[in-house]
mmCIF file of C-alpha atoms in Angstrom:
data_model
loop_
_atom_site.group_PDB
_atom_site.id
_atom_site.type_symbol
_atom_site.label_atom_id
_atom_site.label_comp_id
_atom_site.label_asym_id
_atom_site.label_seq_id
_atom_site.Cartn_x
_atom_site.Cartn_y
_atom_site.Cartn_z
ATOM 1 C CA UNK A 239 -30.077 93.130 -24.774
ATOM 2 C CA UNK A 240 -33.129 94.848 -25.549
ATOM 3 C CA UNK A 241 -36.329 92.887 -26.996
ATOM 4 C CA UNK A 242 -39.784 93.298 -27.836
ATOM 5 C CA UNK A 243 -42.294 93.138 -24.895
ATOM 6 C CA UNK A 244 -45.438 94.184 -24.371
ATOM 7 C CA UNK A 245 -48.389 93.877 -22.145
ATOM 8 C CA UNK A 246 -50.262 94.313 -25.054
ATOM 9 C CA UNK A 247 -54.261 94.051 -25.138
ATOM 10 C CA UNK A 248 -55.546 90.328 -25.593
ATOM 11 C CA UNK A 249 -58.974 91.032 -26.340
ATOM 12 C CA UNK A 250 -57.944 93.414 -28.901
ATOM 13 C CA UNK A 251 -57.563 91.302 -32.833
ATOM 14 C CA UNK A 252 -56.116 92.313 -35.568
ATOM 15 C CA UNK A 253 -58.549 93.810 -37.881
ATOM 16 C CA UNK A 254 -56.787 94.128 -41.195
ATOM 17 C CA UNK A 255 -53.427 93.602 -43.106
ATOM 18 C CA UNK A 256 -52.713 96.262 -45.779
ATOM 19 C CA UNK A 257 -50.088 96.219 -48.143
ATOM 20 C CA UNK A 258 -49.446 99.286 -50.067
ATOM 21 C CA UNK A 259 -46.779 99.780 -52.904
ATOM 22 C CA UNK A 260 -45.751 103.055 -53.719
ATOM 23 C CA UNK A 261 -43.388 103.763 -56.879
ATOM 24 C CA UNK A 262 -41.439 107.073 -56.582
ATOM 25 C CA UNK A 263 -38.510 106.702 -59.276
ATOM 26 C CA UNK A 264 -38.115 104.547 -62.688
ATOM 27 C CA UNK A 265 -36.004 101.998 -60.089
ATOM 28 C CA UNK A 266 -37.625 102.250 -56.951
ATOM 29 C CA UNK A 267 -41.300 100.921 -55.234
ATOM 30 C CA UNK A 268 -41.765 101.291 -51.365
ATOM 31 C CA UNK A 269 -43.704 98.838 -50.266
ATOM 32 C CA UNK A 270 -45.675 99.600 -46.716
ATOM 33 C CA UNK A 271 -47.818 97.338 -44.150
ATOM 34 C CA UNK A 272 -50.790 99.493 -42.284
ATOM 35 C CA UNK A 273 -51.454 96.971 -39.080
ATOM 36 C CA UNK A 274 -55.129 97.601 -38.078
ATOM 37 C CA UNK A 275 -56.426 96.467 -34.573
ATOM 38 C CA UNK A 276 -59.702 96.094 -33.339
ATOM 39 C CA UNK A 277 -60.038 99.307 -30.705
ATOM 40 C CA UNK A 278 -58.809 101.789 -33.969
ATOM 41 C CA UNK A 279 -55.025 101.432 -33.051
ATOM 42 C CA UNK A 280 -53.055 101.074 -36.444
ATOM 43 C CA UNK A 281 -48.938 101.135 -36.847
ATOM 44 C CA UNK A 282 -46.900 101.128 -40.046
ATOM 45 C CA UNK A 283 -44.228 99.052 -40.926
ATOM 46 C CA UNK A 284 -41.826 99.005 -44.074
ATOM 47 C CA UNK A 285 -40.981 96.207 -46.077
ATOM 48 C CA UNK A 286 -39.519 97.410 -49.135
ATOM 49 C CA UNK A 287 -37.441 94.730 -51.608
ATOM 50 C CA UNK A 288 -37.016 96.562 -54.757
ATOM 51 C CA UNK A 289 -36.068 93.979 -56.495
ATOM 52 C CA UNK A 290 -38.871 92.328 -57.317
ATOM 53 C CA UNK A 291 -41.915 94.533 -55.102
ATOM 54 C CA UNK A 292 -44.297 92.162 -56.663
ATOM 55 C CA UNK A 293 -42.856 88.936 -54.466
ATOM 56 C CA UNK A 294 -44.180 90.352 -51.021
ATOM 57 C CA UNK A 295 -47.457 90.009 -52.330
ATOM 58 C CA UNK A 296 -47.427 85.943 -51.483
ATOM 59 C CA UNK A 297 -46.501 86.483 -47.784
ATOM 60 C CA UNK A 298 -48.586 89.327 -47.231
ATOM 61 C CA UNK A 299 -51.440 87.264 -48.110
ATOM 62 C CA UNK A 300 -50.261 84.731 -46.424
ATOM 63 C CA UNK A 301 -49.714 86.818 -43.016
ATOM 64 C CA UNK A 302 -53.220 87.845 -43.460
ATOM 65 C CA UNK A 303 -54.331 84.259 -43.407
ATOM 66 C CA UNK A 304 -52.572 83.643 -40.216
ATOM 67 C CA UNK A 305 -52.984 86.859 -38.515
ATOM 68 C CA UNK A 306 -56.380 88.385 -39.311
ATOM 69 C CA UNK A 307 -58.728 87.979 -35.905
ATOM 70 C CA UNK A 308 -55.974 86.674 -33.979
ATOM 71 C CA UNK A 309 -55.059 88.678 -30.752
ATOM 72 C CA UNK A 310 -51.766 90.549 -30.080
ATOM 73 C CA UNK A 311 -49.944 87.134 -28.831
ATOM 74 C CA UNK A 312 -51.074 85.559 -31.737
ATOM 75 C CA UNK A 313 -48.723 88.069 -33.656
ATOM 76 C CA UNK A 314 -45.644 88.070 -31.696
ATOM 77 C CA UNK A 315 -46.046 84.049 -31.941
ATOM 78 C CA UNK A 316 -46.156 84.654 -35.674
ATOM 79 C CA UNK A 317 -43.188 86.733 -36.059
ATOM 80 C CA UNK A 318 -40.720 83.913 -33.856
ATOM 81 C CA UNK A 319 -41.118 81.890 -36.305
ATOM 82 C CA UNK A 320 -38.215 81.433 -39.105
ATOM 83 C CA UNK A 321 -39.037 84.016 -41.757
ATOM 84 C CA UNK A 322 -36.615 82.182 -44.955
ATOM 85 C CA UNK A 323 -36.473 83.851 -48.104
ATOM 86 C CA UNK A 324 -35.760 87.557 -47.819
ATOM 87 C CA UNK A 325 -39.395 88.899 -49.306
ATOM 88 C CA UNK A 326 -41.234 86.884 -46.447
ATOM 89 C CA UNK A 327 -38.580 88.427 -43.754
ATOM 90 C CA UNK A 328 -39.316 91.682 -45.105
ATOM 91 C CA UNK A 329 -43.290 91.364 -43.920
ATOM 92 C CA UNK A 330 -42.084 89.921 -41.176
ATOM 93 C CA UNK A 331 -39.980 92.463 -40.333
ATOM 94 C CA UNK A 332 -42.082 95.307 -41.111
ATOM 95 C CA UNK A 333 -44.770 93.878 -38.612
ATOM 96 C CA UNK A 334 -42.315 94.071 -36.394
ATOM 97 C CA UNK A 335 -42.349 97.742 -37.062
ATOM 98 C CA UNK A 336 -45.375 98.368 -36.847
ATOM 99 C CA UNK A 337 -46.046 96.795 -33.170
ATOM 100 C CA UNK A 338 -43.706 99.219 -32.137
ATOM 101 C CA UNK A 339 -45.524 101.686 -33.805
ATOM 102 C CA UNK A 340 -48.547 100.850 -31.741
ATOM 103 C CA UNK A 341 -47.050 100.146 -28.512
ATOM 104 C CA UNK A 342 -45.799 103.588 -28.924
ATOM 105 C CA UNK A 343 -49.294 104.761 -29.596
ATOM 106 C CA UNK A 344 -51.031 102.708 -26.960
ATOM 107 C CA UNK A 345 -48.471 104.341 -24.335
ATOM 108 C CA UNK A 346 -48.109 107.455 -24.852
ATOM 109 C CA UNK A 347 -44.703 107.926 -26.062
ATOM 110 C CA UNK A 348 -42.197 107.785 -28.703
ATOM 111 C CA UNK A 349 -41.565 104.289 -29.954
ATOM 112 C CA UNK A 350 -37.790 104.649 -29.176
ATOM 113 C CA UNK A 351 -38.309 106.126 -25.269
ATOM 114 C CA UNK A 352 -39.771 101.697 -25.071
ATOM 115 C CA UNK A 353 -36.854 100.821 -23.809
ATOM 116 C CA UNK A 354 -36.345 103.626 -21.508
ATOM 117 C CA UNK A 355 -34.414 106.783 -22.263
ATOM 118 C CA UNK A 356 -32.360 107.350 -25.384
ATOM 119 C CA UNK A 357 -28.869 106.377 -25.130
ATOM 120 C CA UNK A 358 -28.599 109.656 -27.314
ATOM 121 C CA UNK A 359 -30.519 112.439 -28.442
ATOM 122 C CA UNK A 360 -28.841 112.779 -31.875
ATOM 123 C CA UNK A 361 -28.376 109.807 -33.890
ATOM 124 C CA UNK A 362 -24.957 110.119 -36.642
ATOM 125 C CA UNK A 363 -25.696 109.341 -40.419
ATOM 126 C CA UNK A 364 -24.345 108.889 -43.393
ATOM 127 C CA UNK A 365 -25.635 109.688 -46.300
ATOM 128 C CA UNK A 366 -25.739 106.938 -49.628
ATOM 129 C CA UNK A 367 -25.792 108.909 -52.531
ATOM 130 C CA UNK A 368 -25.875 106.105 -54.785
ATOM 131 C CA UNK A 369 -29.366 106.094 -55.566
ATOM 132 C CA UNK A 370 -29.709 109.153 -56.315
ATOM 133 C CA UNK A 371 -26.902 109.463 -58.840
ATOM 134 C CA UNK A 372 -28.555 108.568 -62.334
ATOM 135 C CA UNK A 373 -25.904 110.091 -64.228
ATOM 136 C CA UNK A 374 -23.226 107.421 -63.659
ATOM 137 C CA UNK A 375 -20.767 109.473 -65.090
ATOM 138 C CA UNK A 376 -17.557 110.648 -63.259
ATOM 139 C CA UNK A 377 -19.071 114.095 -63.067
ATOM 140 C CA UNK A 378 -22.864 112.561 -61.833
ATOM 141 C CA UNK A 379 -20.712 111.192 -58.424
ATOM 142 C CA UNK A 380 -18.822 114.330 -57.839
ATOM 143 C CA UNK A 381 -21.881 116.304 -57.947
ATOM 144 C CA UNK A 382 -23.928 113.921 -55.635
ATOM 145 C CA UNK A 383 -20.812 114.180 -53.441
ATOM 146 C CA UNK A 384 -20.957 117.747 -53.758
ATOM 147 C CA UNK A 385 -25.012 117.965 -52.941
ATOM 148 C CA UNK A 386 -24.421 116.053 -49.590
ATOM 149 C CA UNK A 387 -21.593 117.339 -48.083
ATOM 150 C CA UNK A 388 -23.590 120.752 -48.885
ATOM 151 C CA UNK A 389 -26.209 119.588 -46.931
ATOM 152 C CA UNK A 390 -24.161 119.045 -43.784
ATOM 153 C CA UNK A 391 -22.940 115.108 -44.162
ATOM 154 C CA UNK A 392 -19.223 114.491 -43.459
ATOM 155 C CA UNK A 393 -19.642 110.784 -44.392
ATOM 156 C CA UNK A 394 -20.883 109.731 -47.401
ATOM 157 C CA UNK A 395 -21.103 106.261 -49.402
ATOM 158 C CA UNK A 396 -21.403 105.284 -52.833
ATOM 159 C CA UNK A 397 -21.172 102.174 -55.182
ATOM 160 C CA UNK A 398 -19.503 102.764 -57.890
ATOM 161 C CA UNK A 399 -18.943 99.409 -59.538
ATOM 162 C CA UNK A 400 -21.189 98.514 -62.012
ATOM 163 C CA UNK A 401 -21.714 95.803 -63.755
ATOM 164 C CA UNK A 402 -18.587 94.370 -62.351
ATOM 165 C CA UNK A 403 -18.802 90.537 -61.188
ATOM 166 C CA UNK A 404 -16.263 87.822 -59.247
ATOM 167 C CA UNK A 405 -16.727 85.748 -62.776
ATOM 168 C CA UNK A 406 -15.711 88.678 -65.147
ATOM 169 C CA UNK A 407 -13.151 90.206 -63.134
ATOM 170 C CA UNK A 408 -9.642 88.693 -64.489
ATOM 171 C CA UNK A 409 -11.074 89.865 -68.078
ATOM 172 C CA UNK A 410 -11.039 92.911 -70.360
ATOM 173 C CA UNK A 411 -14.236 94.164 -69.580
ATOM 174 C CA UNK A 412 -13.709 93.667 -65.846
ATOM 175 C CA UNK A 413 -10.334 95.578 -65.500
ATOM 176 C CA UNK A 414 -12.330 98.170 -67.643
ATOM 177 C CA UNK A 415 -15.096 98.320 -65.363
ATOM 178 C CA UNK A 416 -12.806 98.506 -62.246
ATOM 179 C CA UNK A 417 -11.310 101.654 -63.912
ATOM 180 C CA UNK A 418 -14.241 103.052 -64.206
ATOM 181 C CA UNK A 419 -15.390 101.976 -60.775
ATOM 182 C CA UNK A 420 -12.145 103.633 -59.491
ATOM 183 C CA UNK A 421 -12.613 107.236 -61.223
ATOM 184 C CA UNK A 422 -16.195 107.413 -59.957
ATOM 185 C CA UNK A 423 -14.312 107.371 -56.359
ATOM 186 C CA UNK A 424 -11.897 109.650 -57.631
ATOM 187 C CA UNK A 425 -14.709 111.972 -58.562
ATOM 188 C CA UNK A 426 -16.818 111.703 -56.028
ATOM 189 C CA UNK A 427 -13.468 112.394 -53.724
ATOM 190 C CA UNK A 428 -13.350 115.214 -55.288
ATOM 191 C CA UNK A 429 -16.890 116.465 -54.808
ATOM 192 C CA UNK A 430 -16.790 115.653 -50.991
ATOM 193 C CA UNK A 431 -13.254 117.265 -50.553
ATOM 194 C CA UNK A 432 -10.429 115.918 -48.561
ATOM 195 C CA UNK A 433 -12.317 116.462 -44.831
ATOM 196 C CA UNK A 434 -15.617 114.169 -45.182
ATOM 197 C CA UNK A 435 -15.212 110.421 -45.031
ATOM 198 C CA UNK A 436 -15.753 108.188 -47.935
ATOM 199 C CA UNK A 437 -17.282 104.728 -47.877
ATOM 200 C CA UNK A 438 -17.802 102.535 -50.932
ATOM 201 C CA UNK A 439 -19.938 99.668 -51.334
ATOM 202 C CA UNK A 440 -18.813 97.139 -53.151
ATOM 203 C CA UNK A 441 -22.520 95.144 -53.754
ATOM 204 C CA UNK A 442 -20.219 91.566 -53.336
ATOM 205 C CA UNK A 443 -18.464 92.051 -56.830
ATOM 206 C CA UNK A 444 -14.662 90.745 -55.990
ATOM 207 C CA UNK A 445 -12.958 87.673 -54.811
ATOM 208 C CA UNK A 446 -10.290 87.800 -52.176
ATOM 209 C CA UNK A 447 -7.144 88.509 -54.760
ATOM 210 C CA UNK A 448 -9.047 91.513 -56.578
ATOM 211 C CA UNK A 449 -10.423 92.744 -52.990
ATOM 212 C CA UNK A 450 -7.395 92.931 -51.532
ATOM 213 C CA UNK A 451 -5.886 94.558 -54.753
ATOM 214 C CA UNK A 452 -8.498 97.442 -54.731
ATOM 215 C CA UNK A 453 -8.842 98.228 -51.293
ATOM 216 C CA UNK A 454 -4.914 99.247 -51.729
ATOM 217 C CA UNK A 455 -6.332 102.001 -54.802
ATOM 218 C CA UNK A 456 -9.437 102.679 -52.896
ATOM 219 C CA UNK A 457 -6.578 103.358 -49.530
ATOM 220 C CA UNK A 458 -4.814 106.042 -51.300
ATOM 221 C CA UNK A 459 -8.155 107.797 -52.364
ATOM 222 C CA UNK A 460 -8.999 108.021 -48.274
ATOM 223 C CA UNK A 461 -11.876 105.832 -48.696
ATOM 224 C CA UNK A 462 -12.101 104.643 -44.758
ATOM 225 C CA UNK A 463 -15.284 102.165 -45.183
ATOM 226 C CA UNK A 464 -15.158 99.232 -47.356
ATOM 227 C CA UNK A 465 -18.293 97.535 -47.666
ATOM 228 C CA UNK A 466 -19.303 93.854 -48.994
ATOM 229 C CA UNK A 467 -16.626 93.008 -50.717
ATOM 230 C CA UNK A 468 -17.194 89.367 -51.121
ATOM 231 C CA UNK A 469 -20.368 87.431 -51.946
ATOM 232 C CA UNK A 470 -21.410 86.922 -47.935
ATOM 233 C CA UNK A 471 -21.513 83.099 -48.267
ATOM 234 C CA UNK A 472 -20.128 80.879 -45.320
ATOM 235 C CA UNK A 473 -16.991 79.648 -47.327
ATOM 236 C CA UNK A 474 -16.231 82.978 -47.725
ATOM 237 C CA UNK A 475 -16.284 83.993 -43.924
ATOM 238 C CA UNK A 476 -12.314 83.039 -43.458
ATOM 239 C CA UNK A 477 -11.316 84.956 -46.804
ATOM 240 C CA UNK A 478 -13.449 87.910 -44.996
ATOM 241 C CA UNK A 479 -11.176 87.844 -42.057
ATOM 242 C CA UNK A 480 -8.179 87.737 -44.100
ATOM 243 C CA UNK A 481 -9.663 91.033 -45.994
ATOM 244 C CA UNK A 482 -10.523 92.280 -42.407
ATOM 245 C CA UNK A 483 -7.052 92.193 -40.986
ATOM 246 C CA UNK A 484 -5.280 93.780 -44.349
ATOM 247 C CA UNK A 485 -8.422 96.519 -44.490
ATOM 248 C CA UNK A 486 -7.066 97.529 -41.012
ATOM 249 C CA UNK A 487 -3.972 98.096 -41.665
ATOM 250 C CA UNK A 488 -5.030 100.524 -45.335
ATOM 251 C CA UNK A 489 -6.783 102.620 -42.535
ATOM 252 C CA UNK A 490 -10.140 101.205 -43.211
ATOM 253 C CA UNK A 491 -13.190 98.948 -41.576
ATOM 254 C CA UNK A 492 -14.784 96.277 -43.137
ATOM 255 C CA UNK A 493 -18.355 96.360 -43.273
ATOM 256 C CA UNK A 494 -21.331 93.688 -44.732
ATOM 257 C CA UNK A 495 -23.971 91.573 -43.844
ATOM 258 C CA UNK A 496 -27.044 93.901 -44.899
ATOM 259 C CA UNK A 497 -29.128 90.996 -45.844
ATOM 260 C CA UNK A 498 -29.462 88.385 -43.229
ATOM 261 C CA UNK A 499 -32.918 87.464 -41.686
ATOM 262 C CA UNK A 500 -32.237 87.454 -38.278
ATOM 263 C CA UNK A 501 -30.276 87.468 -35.353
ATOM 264 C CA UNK A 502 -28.800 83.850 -35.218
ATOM 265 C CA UNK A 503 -27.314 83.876 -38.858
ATOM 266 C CA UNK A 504 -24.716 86.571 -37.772
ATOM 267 C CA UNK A 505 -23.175 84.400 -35.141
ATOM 268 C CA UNK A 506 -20.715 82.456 -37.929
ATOM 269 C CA UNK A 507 -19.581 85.781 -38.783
ATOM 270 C CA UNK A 508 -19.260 87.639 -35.551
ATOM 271 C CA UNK A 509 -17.663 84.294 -33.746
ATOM 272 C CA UNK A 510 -14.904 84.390 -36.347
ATOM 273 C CA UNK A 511 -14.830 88.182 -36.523
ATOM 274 C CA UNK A 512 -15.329 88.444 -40.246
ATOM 275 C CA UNK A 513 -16.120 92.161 -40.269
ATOM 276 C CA UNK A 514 -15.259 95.378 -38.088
ATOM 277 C CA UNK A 515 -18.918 96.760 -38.207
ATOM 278 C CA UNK A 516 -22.259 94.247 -38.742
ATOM 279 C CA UNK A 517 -25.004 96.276 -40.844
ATOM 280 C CA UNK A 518 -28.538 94.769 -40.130
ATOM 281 C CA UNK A 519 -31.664 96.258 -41.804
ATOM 282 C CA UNK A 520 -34.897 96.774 -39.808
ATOM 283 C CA UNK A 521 -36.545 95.549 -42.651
ATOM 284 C CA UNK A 522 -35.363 92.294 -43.144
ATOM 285 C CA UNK A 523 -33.346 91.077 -39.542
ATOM 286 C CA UNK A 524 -36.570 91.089 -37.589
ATOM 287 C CA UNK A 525 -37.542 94.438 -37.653
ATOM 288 C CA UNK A 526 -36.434 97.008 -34.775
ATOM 289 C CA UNK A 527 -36.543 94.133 -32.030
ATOM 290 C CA UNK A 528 -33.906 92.169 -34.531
ATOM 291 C CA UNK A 529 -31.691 94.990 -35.413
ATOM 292 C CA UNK A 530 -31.230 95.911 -31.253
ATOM 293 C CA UNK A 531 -30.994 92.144 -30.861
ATOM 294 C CA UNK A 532 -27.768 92.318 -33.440
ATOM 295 C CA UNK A 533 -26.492 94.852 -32.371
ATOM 296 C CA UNK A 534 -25.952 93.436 -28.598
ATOM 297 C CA UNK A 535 -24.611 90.595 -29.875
ATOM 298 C CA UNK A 536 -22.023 92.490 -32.028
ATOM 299 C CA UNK A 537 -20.623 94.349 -29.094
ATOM 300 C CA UNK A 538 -20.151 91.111 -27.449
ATOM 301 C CA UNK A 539 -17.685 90.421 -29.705
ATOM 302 C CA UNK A 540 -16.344 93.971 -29.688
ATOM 303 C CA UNK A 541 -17.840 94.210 -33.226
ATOM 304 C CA UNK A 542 -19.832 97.507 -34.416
ATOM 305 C CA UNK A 543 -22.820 97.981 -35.624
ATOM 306 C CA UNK A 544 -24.251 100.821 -38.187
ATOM 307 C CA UNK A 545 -28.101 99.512 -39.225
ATOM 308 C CA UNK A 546 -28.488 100.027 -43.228
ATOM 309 C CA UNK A 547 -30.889 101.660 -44.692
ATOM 310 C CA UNK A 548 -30.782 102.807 -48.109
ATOM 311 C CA UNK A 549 -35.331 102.674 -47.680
ATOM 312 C CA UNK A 550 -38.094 104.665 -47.952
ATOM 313 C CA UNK A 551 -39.346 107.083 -44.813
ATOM 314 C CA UNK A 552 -40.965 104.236 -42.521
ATOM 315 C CA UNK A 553 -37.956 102.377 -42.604
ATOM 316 C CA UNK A 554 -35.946 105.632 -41.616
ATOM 317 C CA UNK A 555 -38.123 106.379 -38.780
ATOM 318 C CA UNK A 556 -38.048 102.490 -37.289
ATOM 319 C CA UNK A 557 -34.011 102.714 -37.348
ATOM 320 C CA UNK A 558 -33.841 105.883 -35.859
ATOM 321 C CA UNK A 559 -35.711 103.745 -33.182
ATOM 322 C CA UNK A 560 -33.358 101.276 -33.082
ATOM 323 C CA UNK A 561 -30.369 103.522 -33.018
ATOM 324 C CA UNK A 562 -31.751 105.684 -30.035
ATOM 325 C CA UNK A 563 -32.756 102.367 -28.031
ATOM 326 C CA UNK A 564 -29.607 100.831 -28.882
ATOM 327 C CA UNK A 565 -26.680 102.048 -26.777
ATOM 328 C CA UNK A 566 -24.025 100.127 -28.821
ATOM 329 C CA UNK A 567 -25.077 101.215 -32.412
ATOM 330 C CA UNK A 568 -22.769 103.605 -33.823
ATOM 331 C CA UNK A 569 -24.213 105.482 -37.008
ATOM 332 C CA UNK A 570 -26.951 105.040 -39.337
ATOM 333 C CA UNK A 571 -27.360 105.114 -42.951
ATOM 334 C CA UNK A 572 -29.387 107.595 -44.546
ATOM 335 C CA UNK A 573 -30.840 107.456 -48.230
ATOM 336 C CA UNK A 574 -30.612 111.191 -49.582
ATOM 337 C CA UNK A 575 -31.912 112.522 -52.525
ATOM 338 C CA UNK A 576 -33.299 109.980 -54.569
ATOM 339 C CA UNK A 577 -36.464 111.538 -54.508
ATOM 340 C CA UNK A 578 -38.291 114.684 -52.779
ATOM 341 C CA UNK A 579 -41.286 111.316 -52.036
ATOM 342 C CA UNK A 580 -39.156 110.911 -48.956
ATOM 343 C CA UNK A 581 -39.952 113.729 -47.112
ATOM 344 C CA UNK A 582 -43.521 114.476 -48.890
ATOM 345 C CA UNK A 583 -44.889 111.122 -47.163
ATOM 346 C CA UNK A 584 -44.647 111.741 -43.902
ATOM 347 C CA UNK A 585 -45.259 114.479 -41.284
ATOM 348 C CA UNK A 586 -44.152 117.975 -41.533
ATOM 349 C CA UNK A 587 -42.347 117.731 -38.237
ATOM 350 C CA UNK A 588 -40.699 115.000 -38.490
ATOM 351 C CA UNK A 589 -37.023 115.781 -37.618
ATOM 352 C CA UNK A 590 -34.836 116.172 -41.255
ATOM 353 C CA UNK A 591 -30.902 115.564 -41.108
ATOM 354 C CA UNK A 592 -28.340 118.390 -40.013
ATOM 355 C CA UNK A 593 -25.350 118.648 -40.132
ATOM 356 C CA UNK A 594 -24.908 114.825 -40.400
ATOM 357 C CA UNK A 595 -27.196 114.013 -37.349
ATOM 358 C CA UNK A 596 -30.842 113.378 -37.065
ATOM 359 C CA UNK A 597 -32.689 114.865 -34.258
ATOM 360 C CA UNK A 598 -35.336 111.940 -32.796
ATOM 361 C CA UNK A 599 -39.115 112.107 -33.755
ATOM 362 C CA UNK A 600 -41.221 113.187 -30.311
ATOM 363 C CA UNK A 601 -44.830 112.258 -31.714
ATOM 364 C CA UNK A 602 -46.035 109.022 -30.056
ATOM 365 C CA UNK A 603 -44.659 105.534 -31.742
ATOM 366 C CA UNK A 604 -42.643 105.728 -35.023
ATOM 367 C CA UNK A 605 -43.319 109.408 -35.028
ATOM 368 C CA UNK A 606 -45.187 109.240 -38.531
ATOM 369 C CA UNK A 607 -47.618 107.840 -40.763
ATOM 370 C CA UNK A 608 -47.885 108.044 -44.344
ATOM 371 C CA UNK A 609 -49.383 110.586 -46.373
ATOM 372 C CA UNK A 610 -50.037 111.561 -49.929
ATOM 373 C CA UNK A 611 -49.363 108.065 -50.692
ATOM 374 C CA UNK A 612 -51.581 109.108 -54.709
ATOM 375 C CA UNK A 613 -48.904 111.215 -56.104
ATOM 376 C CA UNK A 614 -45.441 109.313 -55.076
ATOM 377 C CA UNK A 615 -43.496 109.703 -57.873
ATOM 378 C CA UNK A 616 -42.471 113.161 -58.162
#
């Protein structure tokens, strides 16, 4: 398994802690950490949780308290320590990032070419359109269906069931909202054609019984990716492998667990093989040493592994890190087109998605920093 390591500089002390939150749509703040050490070294890290932006503040301050003047072992004792609620993993996590970043720098190389050479120079995506789709409307999926598989992706995710909950499921509104959920997949079916692969995500808004009844619709619209059906509690882990095994036989995987803080909390779930493919986030399992740490762990357990990341352009550029250091990660997940920000933030040459792949970045550590962070939302 591949983990962080680093020979790093004692003498050198961490200089400053910024945290910098950048709004680029209505819905959606990025939220970055600059890492400043003391001989002019500085990496980025992303710790984006767009639910509430404002709760990182706390634990960035609070990181800053611990961290500022300590050396480079004074961080990596830092970040082995439990991280608990989500917002304070997400700092953690994005420090992570960024010592990658800087090892990168402070060698010479690309941060993913740490572990020694790529398992691959092309890393799969798929593209999540959800985001992007505003109009919520049958035609607003087919035509963000349409936009990606024009632009080269041949699998392609959406969630199209809003509003929907476990608790109002059984009722009028729910069956309503399940209808509605189920001719957004019809549309966007239609927008992708019959060739690409479809995933849905379900955000955790069934129980078992109205799971297992939709995967059987979702089955005969080709969807082939199932994601989070079930709220991801530990009760829940043997209905999961129920789901699992009937998923299967529909033709489809099982996907989930996009939210947990680090590598120990998947072991319930891979031990009792509650999902065909594991989906940890570099900015909340521990950053890129967490996700590679998953993702050995997974295929130890013949379970697969396919990082989300529905995040802004540091968090792309830190999985395509993980993905090229980790030899049994499968595909990543690509956020396109919720707003032209993406691309405008970071570096020119920074490789952009074709034909479903993404070359990896050759500039030294995460292969970009931030730019034009003033005019974001655009």
């Amino acid at each position: 398994m591949t983990m962080f390591h680093d020979n790093g500089r004692n003498n050198d002390r961490i200089e400053a802690l910024e945290l910098l939150h950048c709004p680029v749509t209505e819905k959606t703040t990025w939220s970055f950490i600059k890492l400043h050490m003391s001989d002019g070294v500085t990496g980025w890290g992303e710790a984006s949780w767009v639910r509430n932006p404002a709760a990182l503040d706390a634990f960035h301050a609070l990181a800053g308290e611990r961290l500022l003047g300590q050396d480079w072992n004074g961080l990596k004792k830092y970040l082995s320590a439990d991280a608990g609620t989500l917002p304070q993993a997400a700092i953690h996590s994005a420090l992570d990032q960024a010592m990658w970043d800087i090892r990168g720098k402070r060698r010479g190389c690309p941060s993913w070419a740490l572990a020694g050479a790529a398992h691959r120079g092309r890393i799969p995506l798929y593209a999540n359109v959800n985001r992007s789709i505003t109009d919520r409307s049958d035609t607003g999926f087919r035509l963000a269906g349409q936009k990606a598989a024009a632009a080269g992706f041949n699998r392609i995710k959406i969630a199209p069931f809003d509003g929907l909950t476990p608790e109002n499921g059984s009722s009028p509104l729910g069956k309503a909202l399940l209808d509605q959920g189920l001719a957004r997949v019809a549309a966007a079916r239609s927008g992708i054609g019959a060739a690409a692969d479809l995933y849905v995500d379900c955000h955790w808004r069934f129980d078992e019984r109205s799971a297992a009844a939709v995967m059987k619709e979702l089955s005969a619209l080709g969807v082939s990716w199932f994601e989070c059906p079930l709220p991801e509690t530990p009760e829940n882990i043997p209905a999961l492998k129920r789901l699992r095994g009937q998923a299967n036989v529909l033709g489809m995987r099982l996907a989930g667990l996009e939210e947990l803080t680090g590598p120990a909390l998947f072991m319930p779930w891979l031990a009792a093989g509650a999902y065909d493919v594991v989906m940890p986030d570099v900015k909340y399992a521990r950053g890129i040493s967490g996700v590679l740490e998953v993702a050995a762990l997974a295929a130890s357990y013949g379970i697969g592994c396919a990082p989300h990341n529905p995040s802004g352009p540091i968090c792309h550029a830190a999985s395509l890190a993980a993905c090229a250091a980790g030899q049994t990660i499968e595909l990543l997940e690509h956020q396109f087109d919720e707003t032209p920000a993406f691309w405008r933030m970071i570096a020119d040459d920074f490789p952009r998605p074709s034909n479903g792949e993404s070359l990896l970045p050759s500039a030294w550590g995460l292969g970009t920093a931030l730019r034009r962070l003033s005019d974001t939302r655009l």
